[in-house]
Every structure is written in structure tokens, then in C-alpha cells.
């Protein structure tokens, strides 16, 4: 009797652990029954992903999820995704909180695939979480469309099922360099400084040779440890090299701190471009220090990707316009959409289009359709690499660049300054 | 030392083996993932228990060995093209050597100083690897997906990782049990209780301490090698994550510090709790707060942990649950 | 490697070191008095930042420097409460128990703070101009931060060495049993000491909020730095902590000129470990 009791307790404990985290997925999707008048067969389209409701990625991930939710809402109101054979797919999303942790991501994606039996996957937000999710997705042969992951490395692992909607990191600063040279061709010396983390390093690894290929001289090229807040000593060093321009950065907190420190130290660089931080509305909290700072963004509200632009490139245009997206988003969430929101929505759009084209949710057919995709949406142009090594990497989407400028009313606002087709104001040199 | 009424070791090994087989037989990959994590936590908790529970040295930065094992194994697999299993075994060696080298000076410290030193070591390693291009620097290293074909595909590789982790967990518990029942373990516990008196009784503290530290480093190293093999990617921030170290401390305390069964129960309970909190929509926002609250209540009222409390309350259990 | 950056960097680092030192003083005081490693130190620093932020951006628009005073008071109250809730029961337990108790408070604070404030970076936009001498620019905000740090540190000394309360705290730190025999309510003194330690951490957080952007997770980095400083200066020795802070600040500033910026933390940790091995009592010697 006694021995069995111990064993029983141990079993209960371990089984409890094993069965543990099941239950209540946060399914917030459309009702599964189609309300359309057509006598078509209505099927649920099970979409799964994780988002970061807690942890470091919380803010951006929430915006991305809102974009996805808006897409689901619009598709549902339109009656679902209509396939060629008459079937109507009603999207139903299932998502969990990954707490911004990679082991949770892997565990939860396995759950989504095996327990919730999703048909297709979307991604979490942030390159490292997307990396983790991609591994699981690929291992199980499920198609995943990623938004929020701009890492080149992830898309160079030889995946076949993963499709990247965001422009990869290598493109983040190359456009900034183009913009800079157009604005002031006399700029010669550039300081490239970055946070020492996977994403920022991959951005800079592409930016440095590009800068040099344009005849620029990279006078400083250093990385700082994640979590650095005091940039004063570092900036003193940068100033000593007298660069004309400073590009680089890292993520939100350090990017903001760096920009603030540049102003405090009266650094006289004529052009400053930083990653991730400038497109955030709260960047302006640092006051005057934000002025003239350029930042790359995957999308901004004023961009004008539309039918005409698509026609000029000889590709189709799909989905709603930027204005329509922005107003629908504002109506649903009472705040302005960010590029994270746009990315989430765009991932949904691309998926929708691929489903319509493929005619089914079969992964092989879906992949075939995604491989041939070359389309423009409100988000920009989307085309995936089909090369074996970089399969699924985004090759056609361009970054948009914003610059904080003081308007005639004296208030700071983020203006789109590049590419020239999308701009809302002229770029200015930093004074 | 009391004779165990029931052969605990064979019982627990059999239990774990059966549990591990469960998801394979019922073809439940979700449960397999969950158990993979639980076994990994059991390994981490049990090994930290050896240096902390038995010897009384609170190793805050113990996760450094997890990262080291992960990095060395990954290097062998990715750069040298080795197979996983030999990489796993070989990666434990430099980790053990580093543990011995570090252990020698820092085990001379007592209490808080030792704990802080281990933090310094973990953080130092993290920044070193962050800057070291041989191991990929800040970007880390990643597998090309085709590397899994030599294991029969990604799914098979995942299962291989799962079996390996089960074996590592069982090995850790076995070693932990054997230590507790041996003279070596007695020496450790004497050192824990009062090192000066132990010396008077004839124990030379430095050798058993270092041995304990090295043993407690080998298993996390293997766990790390397995974990990152399965992940396919390794980065300094994830490899040397201080929070994970602290979590293993929590698990040991929750389960019962200084017992063999304690870390197992603690790891399982902790994982269950976190999984429950995270997927429950009402509580998700507060999960960190609730985790903290629960920890506080445990520490304040049940400080000997679940197993410890059970053993105190029901002395007869001491014959069954070491 | 340019030496013209040396002087400005040294001065920048030195000034920041005072603020780091203040935070470390709180940590070391708590350890010195009750031998507790306060793992809630980091989140408390972050709380100090948010106290100033909330008051500054709230309807009253409180000046950040008044917000610092608020942080001091709130820190004291918070610390006393934290002592009674989390530590009082287990104050005599082994170190691991108190460590985990304060860690659980750490989790709780971060949990609530991220729910309420999210992880968006915040900044307190306050500018006091700057003074330039040669190629050295001294920012107003930094100078004021140093002044406040010195004033608060001086206040601490005044409290510890010139008042009865301070004497009682030191007595309890020295020998709790003997202090109780002399009629000192050790429990109250411990709570007060913990409150003071927390207050110092919050004030330093408040000061940091005027210098850099932050979010609820920002405290963790400063916490690790505080550990390094505390060991450097001598565990339990407040003067040592202040000195250690200045040394670390100076070190960070100066070494950036000579080695790549990302290696500076390695240097810090190596020094940390070396001190522990070679002279664990720190620069100024540990207090009992």
C-alpha cells in the first residue's frame, strides 16, 4: 500500500505537469457559420500564432495582433475567403501569449499544430521569436507567413515553408544611405554604431559594405552591449572621429537613449539614422533631440501604394488602400496603426490571396502559390525568393524612411521622406 | 543512513521511463514538447541541488554551464560537422574543465560572495560570447535545416532530442541519489552544515566541493547541448539567461531543497503552474505577479518545499522519498 | 583610440558614478544590517523612475526634482511594507530563503509594472542647459543629479552617525542580540533600514529618469551593476558603495576610449570576479 502511494503522488505530480498548459486558447475569431447567402460549403480556416502580451515585445506585438484581428474582421464581414470551387473559408484565429520567450514559442507552436490542428500559421513579433517559431513550423511541414521578423539569418536556413512579409534587416539602412547621399552628396565620413544583438548586427553587416561601395569612409564601426543606457563615453569617441553622419542603433530603449545623448552632447553630424526607435510615436518624448532623426519603417500611414503604382510595375494590386486600412484601424482600435499593425494585416492579405489562388489549404498548393506571388498591397510590393538557400525571404518590399521634423506650428511630427514616390515632406539636413 | 523501504531509484527511473514513453505511444507531440521542457527543468534543478542543496553553495549563475554545453556542442555540430550524440558527450568535457577551473577559486568564498561571483561569471561569459566571432558573436550560430536529414528528418531529430533529454534527466537523478546515499554526499552535507566543524572531523573541504561543482556542471551542459540542438539556433542572450538560473533555484526550493525527489516535484509543479498561468486568459496579464506571489507564500510558509514538508509531516515517508 | 575623448568621458563617467553609487548604497546598507541580498533592488529603481514619470506627465505636472523627493518618501514607505510582508517572517532563515523572498517581490513588481505601464520606453524631458569648458560639456541634468546624490548620501551619514535612530540601526547591524538586550526594537530598526535602502534605490532611479529613457525592465541592468559596485566597495559599507560607484562610473567612461565599447562589461565583470577572489572585503573593507 505504502509504496504505491508514493508512486501515485509522483505520477499525479508529473502527469499534472504534462497535461498542464492546455485549456482555454484565446480564440477570438469570426463565428464559424457563414452568413452569406451563397449555398457554398463553409469551412473554418484555422490560423494559429503566438503573440507577446507580456515581456519585452509586448507593445509591438499587440499592434501586430490588432492588424491581424482587423483583417479577420474584414474578411468575415465580406463573407469569408471564396475559393474557386465554391468553398468559403471563414478565418478563425487561435493565439497564446508567449511572454516574449523563445521556449514558450516553440512549445506553443507545437501545441497549435498538434492540438489545435491549425491549417496555417502566422508568426510572433520580433526576429528571435520568429526564428524559434519557424523551426517548429518547418519541422512539421506547416506553412507560416511571418510578419515582425526582419532577420536575414532566419531566412537563410534553408526553410521551405516560411514566407517573410517584412523587408529583411539587410535592407534597413541601405535605403537610408541612398537617401543621405541624395540629400547631401558631400557626406564622406560615416559612423556605424549598433547594438550587439542578432538583428542589429545583421543590419549593419549589410550596411557597411554598401556604404563603402558608395564611396563612403566608415570611420567608426562599433557595437555596444544590449542594455547600455549611458552613451556619453561612446559618443565622445564617435565625436573624436568627426563623422559627417551617424547610422545604426538597436531597439527602442537604447535607440531613444542614444538619440537623446547625441543632442545633449551637441553632436554636429549632418545626418542621423537609427533603427526601430524613430518610427515609434513615443520617440518624440525626448523633445528636441528627436528632431531631424531618420528611421526606417516597414510602412507608414501616408504611403501611397495603389493601383496606379502597381500598374507601373506591371503587377496586380490586391486588397484595400492605405487610407482605407488606416481609417478602418482607427475605427476599430481608436488609435493610429503602426507598421507592426500593417505587417499583421498584410500577412493576412497575402495569405488570403494565396488561398484564393491555390484553391485549397493544402500546404503544397499553398507553397506553390506563394512561390509565384508578385503582388502589390497597401503595404508595398511582396515577392518571395525561390532560391533554395534563401527560400521565402522577402525580395521586393522596400523600406520607408521617416524623419522627425518641426512643422510650422513648432510641433514635432514624423514625415515620410523616402522613397520619393511616397514622401510627405522633403528630407532635411540635421542642424 | 536509513535503509530505503522501497528501492527508490529503480522506482523513479521506471516511472520516468514510462512517463517518457507515454507521448510516443499515444503519438502526442504536444505532450512530448511539454515533457521535454519538464525533463530539462528536472535536470537543471537536480544538478543545482547537488551544489546548493547538498553542499550549501547557492549557485546563482549556474546556467553558465547550460550555455557552455550548448555552445560547444553546437560548434562541433555546425562547424565541425559532427553528429549530435558525440557532440553532446564531448561538449560536457570542456564544461567540466571550466567548472573545475572556476570552482577552485570561487568555492573558497562563502555565502553571498559565492552567489555573486557566480553571477559575475555568467554575465562575463555572456558578454565574451557576444563578442567572440568564433561562436558567431551577437548573431550566434544556426543550423542549415538540411543538417537534420542525417537524423532522418526534423521530426526524427526532435524525437532523438527528446529521448536524449529523458536519459540525461534520469542520469542526473541517479547521480543525485547515489551522491546522497554515499559517503561523498555525507561529506558535502557536513560542509553545508558547518564547514569548520567538518574540517575538524577530518574532511578536506576543497576536493569534495570542487567535485560536487563539476558534477553539477556536467548535466546542465548536456541539457544545453540537447536543447540547442533541438532549437537549431543559439544566441548568447538565450544561452546565458540569468533568469533561467533563478528559475531553477525556485524549482528546487519549491520542491524541497536537499532532497532527491524535491527538484523533480518542484520542476514539474513550476512548469505546470507557468503553463497554466500563461494560457489562462483571465490571468495572463498577471502571471508574473501571481508567480511571484506564489513563490513568496511558499518561501514564507513552506520553506522546506513540498517534499521537505511532506517528510517532516509524515516521518514515515522518509523511508520512501529521499 | 583618441585621447581628446578621455577627459570628457572621464567626467561623464565620474558624474554618473555618483548616481550608481547612491543605488549601491541602498543595496549595501540592507546587506550590512540584515545580511539579505535584496533581489528586488532593480525593480525598485525602475519604480523610482516611474514615480517621477507619473507625477511629471500626470495632471499636476510635478517638476521632476520634486518628484525625486516624492520618490524618497514613497521608497521609505514601500521598503518598510516590503520588509514586513516578505522578510519579517524569515529574517533569521538561511540566506537562500531571504534571497528568494526578495526575488518574489521582484517578480511581483515587474508583473504589475509591465501590466500598467507596458514596455514602451518613457522619457522625462527635462533640460537644464549645459556648461561647456573646452571640449567638455557638462549637462545641467547630470550636474544636478550628482548634487542630489551627494546631498542624499550626506543625509544618510547624518542619519546613521548623528541620530539615535541611526545609532540603533548600526547597533542592530553590529550585533542584533546585544542590541535587543540594550532595549532596541530590532524588528523596527530592520524595517527602517530596509526602508532606507529601498528609498535610496528609488531616489537613484528617480535621478536616472531625468537622464535616460526607461521602461519597467530597465532596473535589472542597474541591479547587476549595483552588485558589482557593492562588492567592489565592500559588502555592507556605504562609503565603499559610493566610492565603488564612482570607480565603476569612471572606469566605464575611461575604458571606452581604449577598448571597443562592447568589451567594457567584460572588463567590469572580470574586475568583479578578481575582487571577490583576491580581496573579497572590497576596497574599503566589509562591515560586519
Coordinates of N, CA and C in Angstrom, one line a residue, chain C residues 16-93:
Chain C
X16 N 28.1 60.1 -13.5 CA 27.1 59.1 -13.4 C 27.4 58.1 -12.3
X17 N 28.7 58.0 -12.0 CA 29.1 57.1 -10.9 C 28.5 57.4 -9.6
X18 N 28.3 58.7 -9.4 CA 27.6 59.1 -8.1 C 26.2 58.6 -8.0
X19 N 25.6 58.6 -9.1 CA 24.2 58.1 -9.1 C 24.2 56.6 -8.9
X20 N 25.1 55.9 -9.6 CA 25.2 54.4 -9.4 C 25.5 54.2 -8.0
X21 N 26.4 55.0 -7.4 CA 26.9 54.8 -6.0 C 25.7 54.9 -5.1
X22 N 24.8 55.8 -5.4 CA 23.7 56.0 -4.5 C 22.8 54.8 -4.4
X23 N 22.6 54.2 -5.6 CA 21.8 53.0 -5.7 C 22.5 51.9 -4.9
X24 N 23.8 51.8 -5.1 CA 24.5 50.7 -4.5 C 24.5 50.9 -3.0
X25 N 24.5 52.1 -2.5 CA 24.5 52.3 -1.1 C 23.2 51.7 -0.4
X26 N 22.1 51.8 -1.1 CA 20.9 51.2 -0.6 C 21.1 49.7 -0.5
X27 N 21.6 49.1 -1.5 CA 21.8 47.6 -1.5 C 22.7 47.2 -0.4
X28 N 23.8 47.9 -0.3 CA 24.8 47.5 0.7 C 24.4 47.8 2.1
X29 N 23.6 48.8 2.3 CA 23.1 49.1 3.7 C 22.2 47.9 4.2
X30 N 21.3 47.4 3.2 CA 20.5 46.3 3.6 C 21.3 45.1 3.9
X31 N 22.3 44.8 3.1 CA 23.1 43.7 3.4 C 23.8 43.8 4.7
X32 N 24.4 45.0 4.9 CA 25.2 45.2 6.1 C 24.3 45.0 7.4
X33 N 23.1 45.5 7.3 CA 22.3 45.4 8.5 C 21.7 44.1 8.8
X34 N 21.2 43.5 7.7 CA 20.5 42.2 7.9 C 20.9 41.0 7.1
X35 N 22.1 41.2 6.4 CA 22.6 40.1 5.6 C 21.6 39.5 4.6
X36 N 20.9 40.4 3.9 CA 20.0 40.0 2.9 C 20.4 40.6 1.6
X37 N 20.5 39.7 0.6 CA 20.8 40.2 -0.8 C 19.4 40.6 -1.4
X38 N 19.2 41.8 -1.6 CA 17.9 42.3 -2.0 C 17.7 42.2 -3.5
X39 N 17.1 41.2 -3.9 CA 16.9 41.0 -5.4 C 15.7 41.8 -5.9
X40 N 15.1 42.6 -5.1 CA 14.0 43.5 -5.6 C 14.6 44.8 -5.9
X41 N 15.9 45.0 -5.7 CA 16.6 46.2 -5.9 C 16.4 46.8 -7.3
X42 N 16.5 46.0 -8.3 CA 16.3 46.5 -9.7 C 14.9 47.1 -9.9
X43 N 13.9 46.3 -9.7 CA 12.5 46.8 -10.0 C 12.2 48.1 -9.1
X44 N 12.8 48.2 -7.9 CA 12.6 49.3 -7.1 C 13.2 50.6 -7.8
X45 N 14.3 50.4 -8.4 CA 14.9 51.5 -9.1 C 14.0 52.0 -10.2
X46 N 13.5 50.9 -11.0 CA 12.5 51.3 -12.0 C 11.3 52.0 -11.5
X47 N 10.8 51.6 -10.3 CA 9.7 52.2 -9.7 C 10.0 53.7 -9.5
X48 N 11.2 53.9 -9.0 CA 11.6 55.3 -8.8 C 11.5 56.2 -10.0
X49 N 11.9 55.5 -11.1 CA 11.8 56.2 -12.4 C 10.3 56.5 -12.7
X50 N 9.5 55.6 -12.5 CA 8.1 55.8 -12.8 C 7.3 56.7 -11.9
X51 N 7.8 56.8 -10.6 CA 7.2 57.8 -9.7 C 7.4 59.2 -10.3
X52 N 8.6 59.5 -10.7 CA 8.8 60.8 -11.3 C 8.0 61.0 -12.6
X53 N 8.0 59.9 -13.4 CA 7.3 60.0 -14.7 C 5.9 60.2 -14.5
X54 N 5.2 59.5 -13.6 CA 3.8 59.6 -13.4 C 3.4 61.0 -12.9
X55 N 4.2 61.5 -12.0 CA 3.9 62.8 -11.4 C 4.2 63.9 -12.5
X56 N 5.2 63.7 -13.3 CA 5.5 64.7 -14.3 C 4.5 64.7 -15.4
X57 N 4.1 63.6 -15.9 CA 3.1 63.6 -17.0 C 1.7 63.5 -16.6
X58 N 1.5 63.5 -15.3 CA 0.1 63.5 -14.8 C -0.5 64.8 -14.8
X59 N -1.8 64.9 -14.3 CA -2.5 66.2 -14.4 C -1.8 67.3 -13.6
X60 N -1.0 67.0 -12.6 CA -0.4 68.0 -11.8 C 0.9 68.6 -12.4
X61 N 1.5 67.8 -13.3 CA 2.7 68.2 -14.0 C 3.8 68.6 -13.0
X62 N 4.1 67.7 -12.0 CA 5.0 68.0 -11.0 C 6.4 68.0 -11.6
X63 N 7.2 69.0 -11.2 CA 8.6 69.1 -11.6 C 9.3 67.8 -11.2
X64 N 10.1 67.3 -12.0 CA 10.8 66.0 -11.7 C 11.7 66.1 -10.5
X65 N 12.2 67.3 -10.2 CA 13.0 67.3 -9.0 C 12.2 67.3 -7.7
X66 N 11.0 67.7 -7.8 CA 10.1 67.5 -6.6 C 9.7 66.0 -6.6
X67 N 9.6 65.5 -7.8 CA 9.2 64.1 -7.9 C 10.3 63.2 -7.2
X68 N 11.5 63.7 -7.2 CA 12.6 62.9 -6.5 C 12.3 62.9 -5.0
X69 N 11.9 64.0 -4.5 CA 11.5 64.0 -3.0 C 10.4 63.0 -2.8
X70 N 9.4 63.0 -3.7 CA 8.3 62.0 -3.6 C 8.9 60.6 -3.6
X71 N 9.8 60.4 -4.5 CA 10.4 59.0 -4.6 C 11.1 58.6 -3.3
X72 N 11.7 59.6 -2.7 CA 12.4 59.3 -1.4 C 11.4 58.8 -0.3
X73 N 10.3 59.6 -0.2 CA 9.3 59.2 0.8 C 8.6 57.9 0.5
X74 N 8.2 57.8 -0.8 CA 7.5 56.6 -1.2 C 8.4 55.4 -1.0
X75 N 9.7 55.6 -1.4 CA 10.6 54.5 -1.2 C 10.7 54.0 0.2
X76 N 10.7 54.9 1.1 CA 10.8 54.5 2.5 C 9.6 53.7 2.9
X77 N 8.4 54.2 2.6 CA 7.2 53.5 2.9 C 7.2 52.2 2.3
X78 N 7.5 52.1 1.0 CA 7.4 50.9 0.3 C 8.4 49.8 0.9
X79 N 9.6 50.3 1.3 CA 10.6 49.4 1.8 C 10.1 48.8 3.2
X80 N 9.5 49.7 4.0 CA 9.1 49.2 5.3 C 8.0 48.1 5.1
X81 N 7.1 48.4 4.2 CA 6.0 47.5 3.9 C 6.6 46.2 3.4
X82 N 7.5 46.3 2.4 CA 8.1 45.1 1.8 C 8.7 44.3 2.9
X83 N 9.4 45.0 3.9 CA 10.1 44.2 4.9 C 9.0 43.4 5.7
X84 N 8.0 44.0 6.1 CA 7.0 43.3 6.9 C 6.3 42.2 6.2
X85 N 6.1 42.4 4.9 CA 5.3 41.4 4.1 C 6.2 40.3 3.8
X86 N 7.4 40.6 3.3 CA 8.2 39.5 2.7 C 9.3 39.0 3.6
X87 N 9.9 39.8 4.5 CA 11.1 39.4 5.1 C 11.0 39.1 6.6
X88 N 10.0 39.8 7.2 CA 10.0 39.7 8.7 C 9.9 38.2 9.2
X89 N 9.1 37.4 8.6 CA 9.0 36.0 9.0 C 10.2 35.2 8.9
X90 N 11.0 35.5 7.8 CA 12.1 34.7 7.5 C 13.5 35.3 7.7
X91 N 13.5 36.4 8.5 CA 14.7 37.2 8.6 C 15.9 36.4 9.1
X92 N 15.5 35.4 9.9 CA 16.6 34.6 10.5 C 16.9 33.3 9.7
X93 N 16.2 33.1 8.7 CA 16.4 31.9 7.9 C 17.7 32.0 7.1

